[in-house]
Amino acid sequence: MLVKALEKAENEAYHLSFDSINDYLGLDDYSVWFMLKKCEASKEIIKNLENRRLLKCAYERIFFTQEKMVTSIFTNEIVRNKIEEEIASKANLDHEKVVIDIPSLPSVPYSNAKLELMDIPVFIKSKFGEKTSKKATELSRIINVMQAYMNIVRVYTEEPYRNKVAEASEKTFGYLPSETTISY
């Protein structure tokens, strides 16, 4: 919500303007909050945050893929905005009422700067006592299969629109099996 407030305040940048690096470094949480609260475009969001009227999750779906491209498509702001607009349109709501969050994580949470993402080094001791390093993916096909990105698609909205946005999200992303349904 805070990011949305900052995006809305962008057009009224005089509230958050700075002429030098020292002006920028002088910004702290309180001064940014105060400026966002004064800004006409972001005032409503800040008021909702202060009153704990937070966005609610209307839809969540987890899927795995080995394609980095799929993950990069979802993290593309233009694509995300188009999907938000589509869901809002199906729910007969203003585009501003729908927010999509798509964090993507490797399903095997390991990385090393010297190796490819998710290549896990395993040390093998020979019968002569020598230790050699191998990639776990070379030793086990199971690890190869597990190497995927976990993409979580979450659609958020305000409490009164939750059901409408959930239905529109299901039409857009597909229906979830009943065993994955979480009561809120």
mmCIF file of C-alpha atoms in Angstrom:
data_model
loop_
_atom_site.group_PDB
_atom_site.id
_atom_site.type_symbol
_atom_site.label_atom_id
_atom_site.label_comp_id
_atom_site.label_asym_id
_atom_site.label_seq_id
_atom_site.Cartn_x
_atom_site.Cartn_y
_atom_site.Cartn_z
ATOM 1 C CA MET A 1 0.000 0.000 0.000
ATOM 2 C CA LEU A 2 2.886 2.303 0.767
ATOM 3 C CA VAL A 3 4.344 1.750 -2.710
ATOM 4 C CA LYS A 4 0.961 2.653 -4.242
ATOM 5 C CA ALA A 5 0.908 5.832 -2.138
ATOM 6 C CA LEU A 6 4.379 6.763 -3.369
ATOM 7 C CA GLU A 7 3.370 6.057 -6.981
ATOM 8 C CA LYS A 8 0.294 8.265 -6.636
ATOM 9 C CA ALA A 9 2.350 11.043 -5.046
ATOM 10 C CA GLU A 10 4.760 11.003 -7.970
ATOM 11 C CA ASN A 11 2.652 13.557 -9.872
ATOM 12 C CA GLU A 12 2.661 15.840 -6.851
ATOM 13 C CA ALA A 13 6.409 15.387 -6.437
ATOM 14 C CA TYR A 14 6.851 18.810 -4.843
ATOM 15 C CA HIS A 15 5.898 17.164 -1.547
ATOM 16 C CA LEU A 16 8.769 14.713 -1.873
ATOM 17 C CA SER A 17 11.169 16.902 -3.820
ATOM 18 C CA PHE A 18 14.812 17.278 -2.968
ATOM 19 C CA ASP A 19 17.412 19.477 -4.617
ATOM 20 C CA SER A 20 20.543 17.862 -3.265
ATOM 21 C CA ILE A 21 21.802 14.571 -1.953
ATOM 22 C CA ASN A 22 21.619 16.020 1.567
ATOM 23 C CA ASP A 23 17.894 16.751 1.103
ATOM 24 C CA TYR A 24 17.392 13.146 0.014
ATOM 25 C CA LEU A 25 19.440 11.764 2.891
ATOM 26 C CA GLY A 26 17.414 13.954 5.253
ATOM 27 C CA LEU A 27 14.250 12.015 4.447
ATOM 28 C CA ASP A 28 13.182 9.567 7.115
ATOM 29 C CA ASP A 29 10.075 7.433 7.641
ATOM 30 C CA TYR A 30 8.216 10.168 9.477
ATOM 31 C CA SER A 31 8.931 12.938 6.956
ATOM 32 C CA VAL A 32 7.930 10.730 3.992
ATOM 33 C CA TRP A 33 4.769 9.613 5.844
ATOM 34 C CA PHE A 34 3.890 13.240 6.654
ATOM 35 C CA MET A 35 4.432 14.334 3.041
ATOM 36 C CA LEU A 36 2.338 11.442 1.695
ATOM 37 C CA LYS A 37 -0.416 12.380 4.132
ATOM 38 C CA LYS A 38 -0.377 15.987 2.852
ATOM 39 C CA CYS A 39 -0.397 14.875 -0.780
ATOM 40 C CA GLU A 40 -3.938 14.864 -2.190
ATOM 41 C CA ALA A 41 -3.361 11.828 -4.428
ATOM 42 C CA SER A 42 -2.002 9.549 -1.681
ATOM 43 C CA LYS A 43 -3.884 10.916 1.338
ATOM 44 C CA GLU A 44 -6.620 8.237 1.236
ATOM 45 C CA ILE A 45 -4.143 5.347 1.189
ATOM 46 C CA ILE A 46 -2.233 6.756 4.167
ATOM 47 C CA LYS A 47 -5.496 7.281 6.047
ATOM 48 C CA ASN A 48 -6.434 3.628 5.387
ATOM 49 C CA LEU A 49 -3.028 2.498 6.645
ATOM 50 C CA GLU A 50 -3.385 4.572 9.808
ATOM 51 C CA ASN A 51 -6.827 3.107 10.474
ATOM 52 C CA ARG A 52 -5.615 -0.460 9.700
ATOM 53 C CA ARG A 53 -7.970 -0.797 6.719
ATOM 54 C CA LEU A 54 -5.470 -2.918 4.872
ATOM 55 C CA LEU A 55 -5.821 -4.707 1.561
ATOM 56 C CA LYS A 56 -7.081 -8.287 1.862
ATOM 57 C CA CYS A 57 -5.984 -11.292 -0.148
ATOM 58 C CA ALA A 58 -8.802 -12.337 -2.481
ATOM 59 C CA TYR A 59 -6.944 -14.988 -4.479
ATOM 60 C CA GLU A 60 -3.738 -16.981 -4.189
ATOM 61 C CA ARG A 61 -2.231 -19.535 -6.513
ATOM 62 C CA ILE A 62 1.120 -21.278 -6.349
ATOM 63 C CA PHE A 63 2.714 -22.872 -9.387
ATOM 64 C CA PHE A 64 6.155 -24.159 -10.268
ATOM 65 C CA THR A 65 8.124 -23.691 -13.461
ATOM 66 C CA GLN A 66 11.691 -24.301 -14.560
ATOM 67 C CA GLU A 67 11.482 -21.447 -17.034
ATOM 68 C CA LYS A 68 13.042 -18.214 -15.788
ATOM 69 C CA MET A 69 11.179 -16.445 -18.597
ATOM 70 C CA VAL A 70 7.788 -17.206 -17.020
ATOM 71 C CA THR A 71 8.982 -15.672 -13.771
ATOM 72 C CA SER A 72 10.307 -12.596 -15.574
ATOM 73 C CA ILE A 73 6.991 -12.140 -17.406
ATOM 74 C CA PHE A 74 5.136 -12.060 -14.103
ATOM 75 C CA THR A 75 7.564 -9.547 -12.630
ATOM 76 C CA ASN A 76 7.129 -7.248 -15.648
ATOM 77 C CA GLU A 77 5.210 -4.196 -14.420
ATOM 78 C CA ILE A 78 3.353 -3.673 -17.718
ATOM 79 C CA VAL A 79 2.102 -7.279 -17.764
ATOM 80 C CA ARG A 80 1.108 -7.077 -14.096
ATOM 81 C CA ASN A 81 -0.810 -3.828 -14.712
ATOM 82 C CA LYS A 82 -2.696 -5.371 -17.651
ATOM 83 C CA ILE A 83 -3.711 -8.360 -15.514
ATOM 84 C CA GLU A 84 -4.826 -5.997 -12.721
ATOM 85 C CA GLU A 85 -6.913 -4.065 -15.248
ATOM 86 C CA GLU A 86 -8.436 -7.280 -16.611
ATOM 87 C CA ILE A 87 -9.423 -8.516 -13.139
ATOM 88 C CA ALA A 88 -10.809 -5.098 -12.178
ATOM 89 C CA SER A 89 -12.823 -4.985 -15.405
ATOM 90 C CA LYS A 90 -14.298 -8.454 -14.794
ATOM 91 C CA ALA A 91 -15.196 -7.393 -11.236
ATOM 92 C CA ASN A 92 -16.683 -4.079 -12.467
ATOM 93 C CA LEU A 93 -14.260 -2.120 -10.313
ATOM 94 C CA ASP A 94 -11.823 0.713 -10.807
ATOM 95 C CA HIS A 95 -8.299 -0.487 -11.691
ATOM 96 C CA GLU A 96 -7.025 1.068 -8.446
ATOM 97 C CA LYS A 97 -9.012 -1.460 -6.372
ATOM 98 C CA VAL A 98 -6.952 -4.469 -7.535
ATOM 99 C CA VAL A 99 -3.311 -5.115 -6.636
ATOM 100 C CA ILE A 100 -1.262 -8.120 -7.734
ATOM 101 C CA ASP A 101 1.778 -9.306 -5.796
ATOM 102 C CA ILE A 102 3.972 -11.937 -7.425
ATOM 103 C CA PRO A 103 7.029 -12.941 -5.425
ATOM 104 C CA SER A 104 9.011 -15.746 -7.064
ATOM 105 C CA LEU A 105 11.349 -18.010 -5.166
ATOM 106 C CA PRO A 106 13.502 -20.954 -6.097
ATOM 107 C CA SER A 107 11.857 -24.147 -4.820
ATOM 108 C CA VAL A 108 15.270 -25.328 -3.626
ATOM 109 C CA PRO A 109 16.294 -22.288 -1.565
ATOM 110 C CA TYR A 110 20.032 -22.322 -2.143
ATOM 111 C CA SER A 111 22.404 -20.149 -4.084
ATOM 112 C CA ASN A 112 26.132 -19.655 -4.245
ATOM 113 C CA ALA A 113 27.805 -16.811 -6.114
ATOM 114 C CA LYS A 114 30.223 -19.220 -7.818
ATOM 115 C CA LEU A 115 27.571 -21.683 -9.033
ATOM 116 C CA GLU A 116 24.394 -21.509 -11.054
ATOM 117 C CA LEU A 117 21.302 -20.739 -9.008
ATOM 118 C CA MET A 118 20.183 -23.883 -7.156
ATOM 119 C CA ASP A 119 23.342 -25.917 -8.016
ATOM 120 C CA ILE A 120 24.121 -27.401 -4.625
ATOM 121 C CA PRO A 121 27.679 -28.635 -4.046
ATOM 122 C CA VAL A 122 27.999 -32.078 -2.460
ATOM 123 C CA PHE A 123 31.298 -33.475 -1.228
ATOM 124 C CA ILE A 124 32.077 -37.115 -1.905
ATOM 125 C CA LYS A 125 34.791 -38.997 -0.069
ATOM 126 C CA SER A 126 36.596 -41.592 -2.160
ATOM 127 C CA LYS A 127 37.836 -44.900 -0.750
ATOM 128 C CA PHE A 128 41.292 -43.297 -0.558
ATOM 129 C CA GLY A 129 39.969 -40.446 1.632
ATOM 130 C CA GLU A 130 40.029 -37.761 -1.073
ATOM 131 C CA LYS A 131 37.166 -35.289 -1.046
ATOM 132 C CA THR A 132 35.771 -34.080 -4.348
ATOM 133 C CA SER A 133 33.003 -31.630 -5.031
ATOM 134 C CA LYS A 134 30.114 -32.582 -7.312
ATOM 135 C CA LYS A 135 26.888 -30.837 -8.181
ATOM 136 C CA ALA A 136 23.914 -32.489 -6.506
ATOM 137 C CA THR A 137 22.079 -32.324 -9.840
ATOM 138 C CA GLU A 138 24.731 -34.614 -11.348
ATOM 139 C CA LEU A 139 24.145 -37.195 -8.624
ATOM 140 C CA SER A 140 20.370 -37.175 -8.317
ATOM 141 C CA ARG A 141 17.639 -36.825 -10.914
ATOM 142 C CA ILE A 142 15.195 -35.977 -8.107
ATOM 143 C CA ILE A 143 17.032 -32.728 -7.400
ATOM 144 C CA ASN A 144 16.949 -31.957 -11.119
ATOM 145 C CA VAL A 145 13.170 -32.355 -11.081
ATOM 146 C CA MET A 146 12.844 -30.205 -7.962
ATOM 147 C CA GLN A 147 14.743 -27.349 -9.565
ATOM 148 C CA ALA A 148 11.968 -24.963 -10.368
ATOM 149 C CA TYR A 149 10.801 -21.519 -9.493
ATOM 150 C CA MET A 150 7.870 -21.256 -7.144
ATOM 151 C CA ASN A 151 5.633 -18.459 -8.330
ATOM 152 C CA ILE A 152 2.956 -17.218 -5.980
ATOM 153 C CA VAL A 153 0.254 -15.041 -7.477
ATOM 154 C CA ARG A 154 -1.720 -13.070 -4.908
ATOM 155 C CA VAL A 155 -4.502 -10.665 -5.741
ATOM 156 C CA TYR A 156 -5.405 -8.070 -3.118
ATOM 157 C CA THR A 157 -8.328 -5.700 -2.763
ATOM 158 C CA GLU A 158 -10.333 -3.849 -0.144
ATOM 159 C CA GLU A 159 -12.590 -5.919 2.138
ATOM 160 C CA PRO A 160 -15.942 -4.986 0.488
ATOM 161 C CA TYR A 161 -14.730 -6.135 -2.954
ATOM 162 C CA ARG A 162 -13.074 -9.376 -1.891
ATOM 163 C CA ASN A 163 -15.669 -11.811 -3.311
ATOM 164 C CA LYS A 164 -15.997 -9.966 -6.631
ATOM 165 C CA VAL A 165 -12.225 -9.845 -7.076
ATOM 166 C CA ALA A 166 -11.861 -13.521 -6.091
ATOM 167 C CA GLU A 167 -14.372 -14.526 -8.786
ATOM 168 C CA ALA A 168 -12.728 -12.308 -11.401
ATOM 169 C CA SER A 169 -9.291 -13.680 -10.469
ATOM 170 C CA GLU A 170 -10.540 -17.248 -10.862
ATOM 171 C CA LYS A 171 -11.846 -16.379 -14.323
ATOM 172 C CA THR A 172 -8.449 -14.914 -15.192
ATOM 173 C CA PHE A 173 -6.055 -17.430 -13.601
ATOM 174 C CA GLY A 174 -8.269 -20.494 -13.298
ATOM 175 C CA TYR A 175 -10.231 -22.115 -10.514
ATOM 176 C CA LEU A 176 -8.520 -23.635 -7.521
ATOM 177 C CA PRO A 177 -9.320 -27.135 -6.292
ATOM 178 C CA SER A 178 -11.431 -27.138 -3.118
ATOM 179 C CA GLU A 179 -8.614 -28.664 -1.036
ATOM 180 C CA THR A 180 -6.515 -25.525 -1.585
ATOM 181 C CA THR A 181 -9.235 -23.188 -0.377
ATOM 182 C CA ILE A 182 -8.281 -21.248 2.719
ATOM 183 C CA SER A 183 -10.908 -19.589 4.867
ATOM 184 C CA TYR A 184 -10.033 -16.038 5.844
#
